[in-house]
Amino acid sequence: QQQVKQSPQSLIVQKGGISIINCAYENTAFDYFPWYQQFPGKGPALLIAIRPDVSEKKEGRFTISFNKSAKQFSLHIMDSQPGDSATYFCAASKDGGATNKLIFGTGTLLAVQP
Amino acid sequence: DAGVIQSPRHEVTEMGQEVTLRCKPISGHDYLFWYRQTMMRGLELLIYFNNNVPIDDSGMPEDRFSAKMPNASFSTLKIQPSEPRDSAVYFCASSLGPMNTEAFFGQGTRLTVV
């Protein structure tokens, strides 16, 4: 049973455009929602994270939007750049963001065309 | 610190052979995780250790998989005998603690079983 569903599987965006990746979760006990970025040949690395007490978190060009009632959250990349081309994973965890309880989505391969 | 170090980076083996993947976590990190990444299932947690002790191995797919952590700076994931469906990228990650901390991933081992 997949507890975190991620879409789309792949995404092509033009340079300067907005990239949007969506995730939906089922377990209402989740209380920590990170996004990980993975470049080819590298391991995933934490990009940005949000907790359910806020509806939005912004760090530079990256924004997480969180909808608790819909049990959905999304990553927005503004002014997308070719260097943003990577695989993005959403994840969810409970018990205060326990790393031993992270559930990952299946990933979105983002290609930003110059 | 050099980060989480995994070896080998690539492994090609024949079906039925034993495969051993190695991991050196970040010094001082108390938690170590083994993940498997496939296109179909994304990132799956196989097992994690706390202070060298296996805590949860419910993600280990079969008895053919085993993991050890003989000391704070070394862990292995062994598959014996290996099968083609074990082909995947295996990641090791470590974190400073279970709560409110980031999981740092290694670069992964790409395993191909032919």
Coordinates of N, CA and C in Angstrom, one line a residue, chain A:
Chain A
Q1 N 0.8 -1.2 0.0 CA 0.0 0.0 0.0 C 0.9 1.2 0.0
Q2 N 0.7 2.1 -1.0 CA 1.5 3.3 -1.1 C 0.9 4.4 -0.3
Q3 N 1.6 4.9 0.7 CA 1.0 5.9 1.5 C 1.2 7.3 1.0
V4 N 2.2 7.5 0.1 CA 2.4 8.8 -0.4 C 2.4 8.6 -2.0
K5 N 1.5 9.3 -2.6 CA 1.4 9.2 -4.1 C 1.9 10.5 -4.7
Q6 N 2.7 10.3 -5.7 CA 3.4 11.5 -6.3 C 3.1 11.5 -7.8
S7 N 2.9 12.7 -8.3 CA 2.7 12.9 -9.7 C 3.2 14.3 -10.1
P8 N 3.6 14.5 -11.4 CA 3.6 13.4 -12.4 C 4.9 12.6 -12.3
Q9 N 5.0 11.6 -13.1 CA 6.2 10.7 -13.0 C 7.4 11.4 -13.7
S10 N 7.1 12.2 -14.7 CA 8.1 13.0 -15.3 C 7.5 14.3 -15.8
L11 N 8.4 15.3 -15.9 CA 8.0 16.7 -16.2 C 9.0 17.4 -17.0
I12 N 8.6 18.1 -18.1 CA 9.5 18.9 -18.9 C 9.0 20.3 -18.8
V13 N 9.9 21.2 -18.5 CA 9.6 22.6 -18.3 C 10.6 23.4 -19.1
Q14 N 10.2 24.5 -19.6 CA 11.1 25.4 -20.3 C 11.8 26.3 -19.2
K15 N 13.0 26.7 -19.5 CA 13.8 27.6 -18.6 C 12.9 28.8 -18.3
G16 N 12.9 29.2 -17.1 CA 12.1 30.3 -16.6 C 10.7 30.0 -16.3
G17 N 10.2 28.8 -16.6 CA 8.8 28.4 -16.3 C 8.7 27.9 -14.8
I18 N 7.5 27.5 -14.5 CA 7.2 27.0 -13.1 C 7.0 25.5 -13.2
S19 N 7.7 24.8 -12.3 CA 7.6 23.4 -12.2 C 6.7 23.1 -11.0
I20 N 5.8 22.2 -11.2 CA 4.9 21.9 -10.1 C 4.8 20.4 -10.0
I21 N 5.1 19.9 -8.8 CA 5.0 18.5 -8.5 C 4.1 18.3 -7.3
N22 N 3.2 17.3 -7.4 CA 2.2 17.1 -6.4 C 2.3 15.8 -5.7
C23 N 1.9 15.8 -4.4 CA 1.9 14.6 -3.6 C 0.6 14.5 -2.8
A24 N 0.1 13.3 -2.6 CA -1.0 13.1 -1.7 C -0.7 12.0 -0.7
Y25 N -1.2 12.2 0.5 CA -0.9 11.2 1.5 C -2.2 10.7 2.1
E26 N -2.1 9.6 2.8 CA -3.3 9.0 3.4 C -3.3 9.0 4.9
N27 N -2.2 8.9 5.5 CA -2.1 8.8 7.0 C -2.2 10.2 7.6
T28 N -3.2 10.4 8.3 CA -3.4 11.7 9.0 C -2.4 11.9 10.2
A29 N -1.7 10.9 10.5 CA -0.7 11.0 11.6 C 0.6 11.6 11.1
F30 N 0.8 11.7 9.8 CA 2.0 12.3 9.3 C 2.1 13.8 9.7
D31 N 3.2 14.2 10.2 CA 3.4 15.6 10.7 C 4.7 16.2 10.1
Y32 N 5.3 15.7 9.1 CA 6.5 16.3 8.6 C 6.6 15.9 7.1
F33 N 6.8 16.9 6.2 CA 6.7 16.6 4.8 C 7.9 17.2 4.1
P34 N 8.9 16.5 3.9 CA 10.1 17.0 3.2 C 10.1 16.7 1.7
W35 N 10.9 17.4 1.0 CA 11.1 17.1 -0.4 C 12.6 16.9 -0.5
Y36 N 13.0 15.8 -1.3 CA 14.4 15.5 -1.5 C 14.7 15.7 -3.0
Q37 N 15.9 16.1 -3.3 CA 16.3 16.4 -4.7 C 17.5 15.4 -4.9
Q38 N 17.4 14.7 -6.1 CA 18.4 13.7 -6.4 C 19.0 14.0 -7.8
F39 N 20.3 14.3 -7.9 CA 20.9 14.4 -9.2 C 21.4 13.1 -9.7
P40 N 21.6 12.9 -11.0 CA 22.1 11.6 -11.5 C 23.4 11.2 -10.8
G41 N 23.4 9.9 -10.4 CA 24.6 9.4 -9.8 C 24.8 9.8 -8.3
K42 N 23.9 10.5 -7.8 CA 24.0 11.0 -6.4 C 22.9 10.5 -5.6
G43 N 23.0 10.5 -4.2 CA 21.9 10.2 -3.4 C 21.0 11.4 -3.2
P44 N 19.8 11.1 -2.7 CA 18.8 12.2 -2.5 C 19.4 13.1 -1.4
A45 N 19.0 14.4 -1.5 CA 19.4 15.3 -0.5 C 18.2 16.2 -0.1
L46 N 18.1 16.5 1.1 CA 16.9 17.3 1.6 C 17.0 18.7 0.9
L47 N 15.8 19.1 0.4 CA 15.7 20.4 -0.3 C 14.9 21.4 0.5
I48 N 13.8 21.0 1.0 CA 12.9 21.8 1.8 C 11.9 21.0 2.5
A49 N 11.4 21.4 3.6 CA 10.4 20.6 4.4 C 9.4 21.5 5.0
I50 N 8.2 21.0 5.3 CA 7.1 21.7 5.9 C 6.4 20.9 7.0
R51 N 5.9 21.6 8.0 CA 5.1 20.9 9.0 C 3.6 21.4 8.8
P52 N 2.6 20.6 9.3 CA 1.2 20.9 8.9 C 0.7 22.1 9.6
D53 N 1.4 22.8 10.5 CA 0.9 24.0 11.1 C 1.0 25.2 10.2
V54 N 1.6 25.1 9.1 CA 1.6 26.2 8.1 C 1.2 25.7 6.7
S55 N 0.7 26.6 5.9 CA 0.2 26.2 4.6 C 1.2 26.4 3.5
E56 N 2.2 27.2 3.8 CA 3.2 27.4 2.7 C 4.6 27.7 3.4
K57 N 5.6 27.2 2.7 CA 7.0 27.5 3.1 C 7.8 27.8 1.8
K58 N 8.5 28.9 1.9 CA 9.3 29.3 0.7 C 10.8 29.4 1.1
E59 N 11.6 28.9 0.2 CA 13.1 29.0 0.3 C 13.6 29.3 -1.1
G60 N 13.9 30.6 -1.3 CA 14.4 31.0 -2.6 C 13.4 30.7 -3.7
R61 N 13.7 30.0 -4.7 CA 12.8 29.7 -5.8 C 11.9 28.5 -5.5
F62 N 12.1 27.9 -4.4 CA 11.3 26.6 -4.0 C 10.3 26.9 -3.0
T63 N 9.1 26.5 -3.2 CA 7.9 26.7 -2.3 C 7.2 25.4 -2.2
I64 N 6.8 25.1 -0.9 CA 5.9 24.0 -0.6 C 4.6 24.6 -0.3
S65 N 3.5 24.1 -0.9 CA 2.2 24.5 -0.6 C 1.5 23.2 0.1
F66 N 0.9 23.5 1.2 CA 0.3 22.3 2.0 C -1.2 22.5 2.2
N67 N -2.0 21.5 1.9 CA -3.4 21.5 2.1 C -3.8 20.4 3.0
K68 N -3.9 20.7 4.3 CA -4.2 19.7 5.3 C -5.5 19.0 5.1
S69 N -6.5 19.7 4.8 CA -7.8 19.1 4.6 C -7.9 18.1 3.4
A70 N -7.2 18.5 2.4 CA -7.2 17.6 1.2 C -6.1 16.6 1.3
K71 N -5.2 16.7 2.3 CA -4.1 15.7 2.5 C -3.2 15.8 1.2
Q72 N -2.9 17.0 0.8 CA -2.0 17.1 -0.4 C -1.0 18.2 -0.1
F73 N 0.2 18.0 -0.8 CA 1.2 19.1 -0.7 C 1.9 19.0 -2.0
S74 N 2.5 20.2 -2.4 CA 3.1 20.3 -3.7 C 4.4 21.1 -3.6
L75 N 5.3 20.9 -4.5 CA 6.5 21.6 -4.7 C 6.4 22.5 -5.9
H76 N 6.7 23.8 -5.7 CA 6.7 24.7 -6.9 C 8.1 25.2 -7.0
I77 N 8.6 25.1 -8.2 CA 9.9 25.7 -8.5 C 9.7 26.9 -9.5
M78 N 10.0 28.0 -9.0 CA 9.8 29.3 -9.8 C 11.0 29.5 -10.6
D79 N 10.8 30.1 -11.8 CA 12.0 30.5 -12.6 C 12.9 29.3 -12.8
S80 N 12.3 28.1 -13.2 CA 13.1 26.9 -13.3 C 14.3 27.1 -14.2
Q81 N 15.4 26.4 -13.8 CA 16.7 26.5 -14.5 C 17.2 25.1 -14.9
P82 N 18.0 25.0 -15.9 CA 18.5 23.7 -16.3 C 19.2 23.0 -15.1
G83 N 19.8 23.7 -14.2 CA 20.5 23.1 -13.1 C 19.5 22.5 -12.1
D84 N 18.2 22.8 -12.3 CA 17.2 22.2 -11.4 C 16.8 20.8 -11.9
S85 N 17.3 20.4 -13.1 CA 17.0 19.1 -13.7 C 17.5 18.0 -12.7
A86 N 16.5 17.2 -12.2 CA 16.9 16.2 -11.2 C 15.6 15.4 -11.0
T87 N 15.7 14.4 -10.1 CA 14.5 13.7 -9.6 C 14.1 14.2 -8.3
Y88 N 12.9 14.5 -8.1 CA 12.4 15.1 -6.9 C 11.5 14.0 -6.2
F89 N 11.7 13.8 -4.9 CA 10.9 12.9 -4.1 C 10.2 13.7 -3.0
C90 N 8.9 13.5 -2.9 CA 8.2 13.9 -1.7 C 8.3 12.8 -0.7
A91 N 8.1 13.2 0.6 CA 8.1 12.2 1.6 C 7.2 12.6 2.8
A92 N 6.9 11.7 3.6 CA 6.1 12.1 4.8 C 6.6 11.2 6.0
S93 N 6.4 11.8 7.1 CA 6.9 11.1 8.3 C 6.0 11.5 9.5
K94 N 6.0 10.7 10.5 CA 5.2 11.0 11.7 C 6.1 11.0 12.9
D95 N 5.5 11.2 14.1 CA 6.2 11.3 15.3 C 7.3 12.4 15.3
G96 N 6.9 13.6 14.8 CA 7.8 14.7 14.9 C 8.9 14.7 13.8
G97 N 8.6 14.0 12.7 CA 9.6 14.0 11.7 C 10.7 13.0 11.8
A98 N 10.3 11.8 12.3 CA 11.3 10.8 12.6 C 11.9 10.3 11.3
T99 N 13.2 10.3 11.2 CA 13.8 9.9 9.9 C 13.7 8.4 9.7
N100 N 13.4 7.7 10.8 CA 13.3 6.2 10.6 C 11.9 5.9 10.2
K101 N 11.0 6.9 10.0 CA 9.7 6.6 9.5 C 9.3 7.3 8.3
L102 N 10.3 7.8 7.5 CA 10.1 8.5 6.3 C 9.5 7.5 5.2
I103 N 8.4 8.0 4.6 CA 7.7 7.2 3.5 C 7.9 8.1 2.3
F104 N 8.6 7.6 1.3 CA 8.8 8.4 0.1 C 7.8 8.1 -1.0
G105 N 7.6 9.1 -1.8 CA 6.9 9.0 -3.1 C 7.8 8.3 -4.1
T106 N 7.2 8.0 -5.3 CA 8.0 7.3 -6.3 C 8.9 8.2 -7.1
G107 N 8.8 9.5 -7.0 CA 9.7 10.4 -7.6 C 9.2 11.0 -8.9
T108 N 9.7 12.2 -9.2 CA 9.4 12.9 -10.4 C 10.7 13.3 -11.1
L109 N 10.8 12.9 -12.3 CA 12.0 13.3 -13.1 C 11.7 14.6 -13.8
L110 N 12.4 15.7 -13.4 CA 12.2 17.0 -14.0 C 13.3 17.3 -14.9
A111 N 13.0 17.7 -16.1 CA 13.9 18.2 -17.1 C 13.6 19.6 -17.5
V112 N 14.5 20.5 -17.2 CA 14.3 21.9 -17.6 C 15.1 22.2 -18.8
Q113 N 14.4 22.6 -19.9 CA 15.0 22.8 -21.2 C 15.5 24.2 -21.3
P114 N 16.7 24.4 -21.9 CA 17.3 25.8 -22.0 C 16.6 26.6 -23.1

